[in-house]
């Protein structure tokens, strides 16, 4: 600052003259120029946003000085605003700040007009300090409010959404005093304009035009729809367009999900190559009332979701594809599965690592040859390198970690994002399995379904994993049923259960022979009964009713998200009611199955010549005498009964519980224990 | 006194304003100097002005400084149409500014230094935004710069830059329209994003003559749009030069207005224009290629002849050429083979082909090295010219030759194994009189069947899984292809795939497999010679026995001696050789299968279990 040198020794001027000078000075100050009496220290170069203070020379008459001092805040405000505009007009601050700076410039222009009017008054000789104060006071008040806004923005170094929030809040808070309200409203409207333009482009065209990253929806260009088939989770739908909470102004917060979905649907439609031109774009205007904005947003949302839904249902035959999935993954008609098991049995019995995947694929194609389903060509096979139990455990563990609670339901899509947040699910099992069991082909086999956009939005990996789990389970149970049926055939063909020594004995021991045969037959029958009833339960009492509910729900669906929700619900219900989500029950069932398998394999090998091929995995010591055979069967029987009782017990306890829905599980008990042969704690 | 002070200021004010009027246009006056080094003009006056007035005046002089800056830009030499438009726009901005100054400094109206704030605040901002576009780039890059400047939230800035952007886009828009309608580039200053290299000759027109100058693509056009524009123009030139087609297509009725280039989110007019031009042009090109040059017919002909589709012709050709080709390579002459080929054409169904196609069929003899037989050097060739040469370049021709070579070899194996079988059948009846060789004959039959089966599987794989599949792929891609670029890509892709699947590519695994396969084929040829040897021996034996018979069974000792010392040892050697061959063959096939299993390509993996469908070749 220059040294404080008044041009004239003011103390010597008269009050009248002093008044004239101070009035002139004030007018200059309001324009940001130092006057004769009023000086200001220069601001530091680093802190551009500091307050500018003004000092009045002491030689001024004290009364004048006091009155003048009251008007100084106006000058500070002006200075602050000018510097703000200069700063914020730069590109890096984003569109909102630019617009705000422009609006502030408009405010300043009106201010300059005001000053010009004052000058005119001054030239006419009508401007005393008092009249100056009279005119200035209201203006000062408004400018002060604006300066507060500017100060707050500077302090937080705010960009984009925070600026909008601030302005919005200020507008709402000033609704009492009309003039400040008008100014704030004007500022807010201007600042919101670029943001609302971006919003319009998004909800009417699905395009984001956001050069400075201020919009609430960010596009992740890395996620392409071509990778969708390889994506293990619903990354595309979930991650391509993401809601950025930091960029969501409070005004739009309640509608942010809807806004996101509108644009997503439009994009999905556009990606399918359909060009939609029949829309009228309604302009969005800033308003202090949220409800006013809600209406056009709602309309746009409804429109977009309707189109996408129609597209998916009608052009791409989504409903028929659901039927296909049910047909093949949930084995609702047995035609292909029996044929496939027959021809692929040999190959699948081998260890999973040496199976030739293409061969199985070719065999599947042969088995599917007789089906008339139009969408069966997209079926593929998949060989997992971990078995069903590990798969389920993984899914359930992750779900529990993500806070799914005891409910272990896997429905909502938000939990799906956290489900796969822990990395790629399909590639390698987690390091907590060092077990490395050698899986046979049967244990690792599953189907897969290949779909293109936009069906891949709905039949995505997330959904397919659940279908695959159900399929593997059903397949396994069916396999066991087959084994037991083979045992039945084996017995039926007159090969009575005897050992080699046995064949040489006389008929006196026939009575005992029959005992062994009978015992084996009885056990086989029990096992078969259990397995078949389990299968019937799953097919008829779980899958069919849930499917029916699903179909009914589909009839009244209005947008894609609801469709996805109902689909997940269907699968979740099926998984839950087939006991796949309950680790304890599942383990019990698995043990039962293992017993059945062991029994069946043993029965098939009892009567074979002793040097059988050593490449089979079961190495049972075959009984060489009748007693040991009998004992073995007895063991099997008691094991089986115990396990089954435990299972039924567990089921009856289980169902007390959480869901309160239909007590489906107890139906298993009714089926299996129809004649009360198993006595367990919770049994009737 | 104080009053005088004020009065003085007022007088001064009018004078000051007069000076300021000049200063605002960057003109130096008695009181106002330009200080080009510093950041603004300064007043140095002889009369004493008070500080505040000085400050006020200096504030406004910033406008003058901006004005000067812009003036300098206008006066700097411009190269380029876009820059010219830019400069013209700047001039009109400044003219506007003059007009404003004239209005403001109207001598009748009252204006003061303070009131100038009102008038000059907006113009100052406008000048600032214009002056900040100070880099003078060229053409499309300048447009990108303007576009970035227009992406600003302040409505004043948007409206300032908009007319600049609009007017500067006009030349580029015109160039685009000229290019997509007529294929001509009128670009004296290299501002357009398609450049032409006049030195490239017409042969390589499609590939090298026109290239995309990416730095000149304005940022508001997408890559895809730029590419489509480029292809449209290229297609027009292609039509004109190579296809000699000069029909003028009315593709664009009215050129799209310039703002639709950079405001694509509000209107799709520009996008529609280039898409319709693209569609129209490529459709026409496709039509010309299909109808005038019979492109699809040539594709089919290549498949029939170079890829051995026309079975009867190939078989007959092989029959005729067998003797010639068995000679060493340096004794094989073109005219001999050609006459054989002509006779083959005349005799088989090939005679019903179109004249045009037949005359393009030709033979080629590849480079000769001493050890090769005629089989390895002879290739069929298909001569093309005109626009089709762009599709079937020299590169592609070489690839076809390699493929043909391989196919020819496999066919020859098939031929050989059939020959062996024929011989065996023929001779087994004759040789039934000699009991010693029954089991040997049986072994031979077994080996022959194995080999036949192997060769047939490989042949089937090649014919159907490789050639037919890639052909149907190619057909569907060609059907969907819209522009020449896609046709070229489809062709290249299909050739690449064939090469990989025929184990002709550079991949290490493929080369191993190819070597192994050649090994197996050599074994088959060995077997052929062995059986020939066997037949010769037995024939000699039969002759000798006949002789013996005719000699009335005299000289039994000599006969027995001969039998034991000549025939039996010879038989023994042959027998052991055949056994060795059998084992070697089986091992080779096993190795081949194992190598197949680990190859990255999925159809080759399928081949492995098809060849071994009944698990005959087991790893023991």
Short mmCIF file of C-alpha atoms in Angstrom, two decimals, chain B residues 63-227:
data_model
loop_
_atom_site.label_atom_id
_atom_site.label_comp_id
_atom_site.label_asym_id
_atom_site.label_seq_id
_atom_site.Cartn_x
_atom_site.Cartn_y
_atom_site.Cartn_z
CA UNK B 63 -9.79 -3.88 -21.87
CA UNK B 64 -7.41 -2.04 -24.08
CA UNK B 65 -4.72 -4.54 -23.42
CA UNK B 66 -7.03 -7.42 -24.29
CA UNK B 67 -8.07 -5.56 -27.38
CA UNK B 68 -4.46 -5.25 -28.43
CA UNK B 69 -3.86 -8.90 -27.86
CA UNK B 70 -6.77 -9.86 -30.02
CA UNK B 71 -5.68 -7.43 -32.66
CA UNK B 72 -2.33 -9.08 -32.75
CA UNK B 73 -3.92 -12.46 -33.27
CA UNK B 74 -5.96 -11.07 -36.10
CA UNK B 75 -2.94 -9.58 -37.74
CA UNK B 76 -0.76 -12.62 -37.48
CA UNK B 77 -0.58 -14.61 -40.68
CA UNK B 78 -3.11 -17.34 -40.88
CA UNK B 79 -2.73 -20.55 -42.68
CA UNK B 80 -5.86 -22.49 -43.02
CA UNK B 81 -9.49 -22.06 -43.72
CA UNK B 82 -10.54 -22.64 -40.18
CA UNK B 83 -8.07 -20.12 -38.89
CA UNK B 84 -9.32 -17.65 -41.45
CA UNK B 85 -12.86 -18.12 -40.23
CA UNK B 86 -11.63 -17.74 -36.69
CA UNK B 87 -9.85 -14.51 -37.46
CA UNK B 88 -12.83 -13.17 -39.36
CA UNK B 89 -14.99 -13.84 -36.35
CA UNK B 90 -12.55 -12.11 -34.08
CA UNK B 91 -12.71 -9.07 -36.31
CA UNK B 92 -16.46 -8.97 -36.11
CA UNK B 93 -16.23 -9.25 -32.33
CA UNK B 94 -13.98 -6.25 -32.26
CA UNK B 95 -16.31 -4.38 -34.54
CA UNK B 96 -19.07 -5.04 -32.06
CA UNK B 97 -16.82 -3.70 -29.40
CA UNK B 98 -16.24 -0.51 -31.37
CA UNK B 99 -19.92 -0.05 -31.79
CA UNK B 100 -20.40 -0.39 -28.09
CA UNK B 101 -17.71 2.13 -27.36
CA UNK B 102 -19.30 4.50 -29.82
CA UNK B 103 -22.61 4.18 -28.03
CA UNK B 104 -21.16 4.52 -24.60
CA UNK B 105 -18.92 7.45 -25.30
CA UNK B 106 -21.63 9.32 -27.08
CA UNK B 107 -20.76 12.98 -26.49
CA UNK B 108 -24.34 13.94 -25.72
CA UNK B 109 -25.08 11.35 -23.14
CA UNK B 110 -23.73 11.54 -19.62
CA UNK B 111 -21.18 8.96 -18.76
CA UNK B 112 -18.70 8.87 -15.97
CA UNK B 113 -15.87 6.69 -14.92
CA UNK B 114 -18.08 4.98 -12.42
CA UNK B 115 -20.86 4.35 -14.84
CA UNK B 116 -18.40 2.75 -17.19
CA UNK B 117 -18.42 -0.21 -14.83
CA UNK B 118 -21.92 -0.94 -15.91
CA UNK B 119 -21.20 -0.78 -19.58
CA UNK B 120 -17.85 -2.42 -19.68
CA UNK B 121 -18.26 -5.35 -17.33
CA UNK B 122 -19.77 -7.65 -19.89
CA UNK B 123 -17.56 -6.65 -22.82
CA UNK B 124 -14.51 -7.05 -20.67
CA UNK B 125 -15.50 -10.60 -19.89
CA UNK B 126 -16.15 -11.32 -23.52
CA UNK B 127 -12.76 -10.01 -24.51
CA UNK B 128 -11.19 -12.09 -21.78
CA UNK B 129 -12.74 -15.29 -22.98
CA UNK B 130 -11.80 -14.64 -26.57
CA UNK B 131 -8.27 -13.60 -25.72
CA UNK B 132 -7.75 -16.78 -23.77
CA UNK B 133 -8.08 -18.79 -26.93
CA UNK B 134 -4.65 -17.70 -27.82
CA UNK B 135 -3.11 -20.78 -29.23
CA UNK B 136 -3.50 -20.76 -32.89
CA UNK B 137 -3.71 -24.31 -33.97
CA UNK B 138 -4.77 -25.68 -37.24
CA UNK B 139 -7.95 -27.05 -38.60
CA UNK B 140 -9.60 -29.73 -36.60
CA UNK B 141 -7.37 -29.13 -33.59
CA UNK B 142 -8.55 -25.55 -33.39
CA UNK B 143 -12.10 -26.79 -33.43
CA UNK B 144 -11.35 -29.13 -30.55
CA UNK B 145 -9.89 -26.20 -28.62
CA UNK B 146 -12.93 -24.04 -29.27
CA UNK B 147 -15.17 -26.87 -28.25
CA UNK B 148 -13.37 -27.24 -24.93
CA UNK B 149 -13.77 -23.54 -24.33
CA UNK B 150 -17.43 -23.78 -25.06
CA UNK B 151 -17.88 -26.37 -22.35
CA UNK B 152 -18.27 -23.73 -19.74
CA UNK B 153 -21.02 -23.16 -17.25
CA UNK B 154 -21.15 -19.42 -17.61
CA UNK B 155 -23.80 -18.57 -20.16
CA UNK B 156 -21.85 -15.50 -21.24
CA UNK B 157 -18.86 -17.57 -22.18
CA UNK B 158 -21.00 -20.06 -23.97
CA UNK B 159 -22.65 -17.37 -26.01
CA UNK B 160 -19.32 -15.73 -26.76
CA UNK B 161 -17.62 -18.84 -28.03
CA UNK B 162 -20.65 -20.24 -29.80
CA UNK B 163 -20.51 -18.03 -32.91
CA UNK B 164 -16.78 -18.65 -33.15
CA UNK B 165 -17.32 -22.36 -33.01
CA UNK B 166 -20.16 -22.19 -35.42
CA UNK B 167 -18.34 -20.25 -38.05
CA UNK B 168 -15.13 -22.20 -37.73
CA UNK B 169 -16.96 -25.46 -38.14
CA UNK B 170 -18.34 -24.40 -41.49
CA UNK B 171 -15.19 -25.09 -43.55
CA UNK B 172 -14.69 -28.47 -41.93
CA UNK B 173 -18.31 -29.30 -42.47
CA UNK B 174 -17.96 -28.37 -46.09
CA UNK B 175 -14.88 -30.53 -46.44
CA UNK B 176 -16.70 -33.45 -44.87
CA UNK B 177 -19.65 -33.04 -47.21
CA UNK B 178 -17.37 -32.78 -50.23
CA UNK B 179 -15.52 -35.88 -49.15
CA UNK B 180 -18.53 -38.03 -48.51
CA UNK B 181 -20.39 -36.94 -51.60
CA UNK B 182 -17.62 -36.81 -54.12
CA UNK B 183 -14.56 -38.31 -52.56
CA UNK B 184 -12.59 -35.16 -53.18
CA UNK B 185 -10.38 -33.44 -50.66
CA UNK B 186 -10.10 -29.70 -51.04
CA UNK B 187 -7.63 -29.06 -48.31
CA UNK B 188 -4.89 -26.60 -49.17
CA UNK B 189 -3.73 -26.23 -45.58
CA UNK B 190 -3.97 -29.82 -44.32
CA UNK B 191 -6.76 -29.14 -41.89
CA UNK B 192 -8.96 -32.05 -42.68
CA UNK B 193 -8.67 -35.32 -40.85
CA UNK B 194 -8.44 -37.39 -44.01
CA UNK B 195 -5.20 -37.03 -45.86
CA UNK B 196 -4.26 -38.26 -49.27
CA UNK B 197 -0.88 -39.47 -50.33
CA UNK B 198 -0.70 -38.80 -54.02
CA UNK B 199 2.35 -40.92 -54.57
CA UNK B 200 0.62 -44.21 -53.87
CA UNK B 201 -0.53 -45.93 -56.97
CA UNK B 202 -3.98 -47.23 -57.61
CA UNK B 203 -3.26 -50.80 -56.68
CA UNK B 204 -2.92 -49.94 -53.06
CA UNK B 205 -5.62 -47.32 -53.10
CA UNK B 206 -7.72 -48.84 -50.41
CA UNK B 207 -4.96 -49.64 -48.01
CA UNK B 208 -2.55 -46.81 -48.20
CA UNK B 209 -3.66 -43.89 -50.23
CA UNK B 210 -6.00 -42.27 -47.75
CA UNK B 211 -5.16 -42.10 -44.13
CA UNK B 212 -6.77 -40.71 -41.05
CA UNK B 213 -5.07 -37.76 -39.45
CA UNK B 214 -6.12 -38.28 -35.88
CA UNK B 215 -4.84 -34.98 -34.56
CA UNK B 216 -7.26 -33.17 -36.79
CA UNK B 217 -10.34 -35.03 -35.70
CA UNK B 218 -12.42 -32.52 -33.74
CA UNK B 219 -13.17 -33.73 -30.26
CA UNK B 220 -16.90 -33.59 -30.81
CA UNK B 221 -16.81 -36.28 -33.46
CA UNK B 222 -16.49 -39.82 -32.26
CA UNK B 223 -13.87 -42.21 -33.58
CA UNK B 224 -16.62 -44.23 -35.11
CA UNK B 225 -18.02 -41.29 -37.02
CA UNK B 226 -14.60 -40.27 -38.28
CA UNK B 227 -14.01 -43.80 -39.49
#
